[in-house]
Short mmCIF file of C-alpha atoms in Angstrom, two decimals:
data_model
loop_
_atom_site.label_atom_id
_atom_site.label_comp_id
_atom_site.label_asym_id
_atom_site.label_seq_id
_atom_site.Cartn_x
_atom_site.Cartn_y
_atom_site.Cartn_z
CA UNK K 1 0.00 0.00 0.00
CA UNK K 2 1.43 3.35 -1.03
CA UNK K 3 0.14 6.88 -0.56
CA UNK K 4 1.49 10.15 -1.88
CA UNK K 5 0.26 13.68 -1.32
CA UNK K 6 -0.73 15.56 -4.46
CA UNK K 7 -1.86 19.20 -4.41
CA UNK K 8 -4.45 21.16 -2.40
CA UNK K 9 -5.60 18.38 -0.07
CA UNK K 10 -5.57 15.54 -2.60
CA UNK K 11 -3.86 12.23 -1.82
CA UNK K 12 -3.15 9.36 -4.23
CA UNK K 13 -3.28 5.75 -3.04
CA UNK K 14 -2.18 2.56 -4.80
CA UNK K 15 -2.06 -1.11 -3.84
CA UNK K 16 -1.22 -4.33 -5.71
CA UNK K 17 -2.65 -7.58 -4.37
CA UNK K 18 -2.46 -11.33 -4.94
CA UNK K 19 -5.30 -13.48 -3.62
CA UNK K 20 -5.09 -17.25 -3.40
CA UNK K 21 -8.72 -18.38 -3.58
CA UNK K 22 -8.42 -22.14 -4.09
CA UNK K 23 -5.77 -23.89 -2.01
CA UNK K 24 -6.15 -27.24 -3.82
CA UNK K 25 -5.73 -25.85 -7.35
CA UNK K 26 -3.37 -23.09 -6.16
CA UNK K 27 -4.91 -20.50 -8.48
CA UNK K 28 -3.85 -16.95 -7.74
CA UNK K 29 -5.94 -13.93 -8.62
CA UNK K 30 -4.18 -10.60 -8.74
CA UNK K 31 -5.06 -6.99 -9.29
CA UNK K 32 -4.57 -3.42 -8.24
CA UNK K 33 -6.46 -0.52 -6.70
CA UNK K 34 -5.88 3.15 -7.48
CA UNK K 35 -7.63 5.92 -5.55
CA UNK K 36 -7.57 9.67 -5.04
CA UNK K 37 -8.99 11.24 -1.89
CA UNK K 38 -9.81 14.87 -1.17
CA UNK K 39 -10.28 16.24 2.35
CA UNK K 40 -13.14 18.75 2.30
CA UNK K 41 -13.04 19.36 6.04
CA UNK K 42 -11.68 17.77 9.20
CA UNK K 43 -14.44 15.10 9.11
CA UNK K 44 -15.48 14.86 5.44
CA UNK K 45 -13.49 13.18 2.65
CA UNK K 46 -14.42 12.43 -0.94
CA UNK K 47 -12.86 9.64 -2.98
CA UNK K 48 -12.66 8.21 -6.49
CA UNK K 49 -11.22 4.72 -7.03
CA UNK K 50 -10.55 2.17 -9.75
CA UNK K 51 -10.15 -1.54 -8.95
CA UNK K 52 -9.01 -4.14 -11.50
CA UNK K 53 -8.87 -7.85 -10.65
CA UNK K 54 -7.53 -10.53 -13.00
CA UNK K 55 -9.13 -13.91 -12.31
CA UNK K 56 -7.14 -16.97 -13.37
CA UNK K 57 -9.18 -19.15 -15.72
CA UNK K 58 -12.06 -16.67 -16.09
CA UNK K 59 -13.16 -15.33 -19.45
CA UNK K 60 -13.78 -11.85 -18.05
CA UNK K 61 -11.88 -9.79 -15.49
CA UNK K 62 -13.44 -7.45 -12.95
CA UNK K 63 -13.01 -3.69 -13.38
CA UNK K 64 -14.85 -1.39 -10.98
CA UNK K 65 -15.13 2.37 -10.52
CA UNK K 66 -16.13 3.82 -7.15
CA UNK K 67 -17.09 7.37 -6.18
CA UNK K 68 -18.02 8.26 -2.62
CA UNK K 69 -18.18 10.67 0.26
CA UNK K 70 -17.22 9.70 3.82
CA UNK K 71 -18.24 11.70 6.87
CA UNK K 72 -17.13 10.89 10.43
CA UNK K 73 -19.44 11.69 13.34
#
């Protein structure tokens, strides 16, 4: 997991992962996540993320976009 500050309250995040889902067949799925967060206030943060997962043996891979707003009470 890596994070790096960008400009004006923005932060970039990146992670690469390997996931062993079947211990008998020893198939590994891998992928990565990229995100940018923006602090709007002390308790509110917005985020945009992209997640790509490559499944071994599957005909289609998973690619997901996420947009959200988090507020802490």
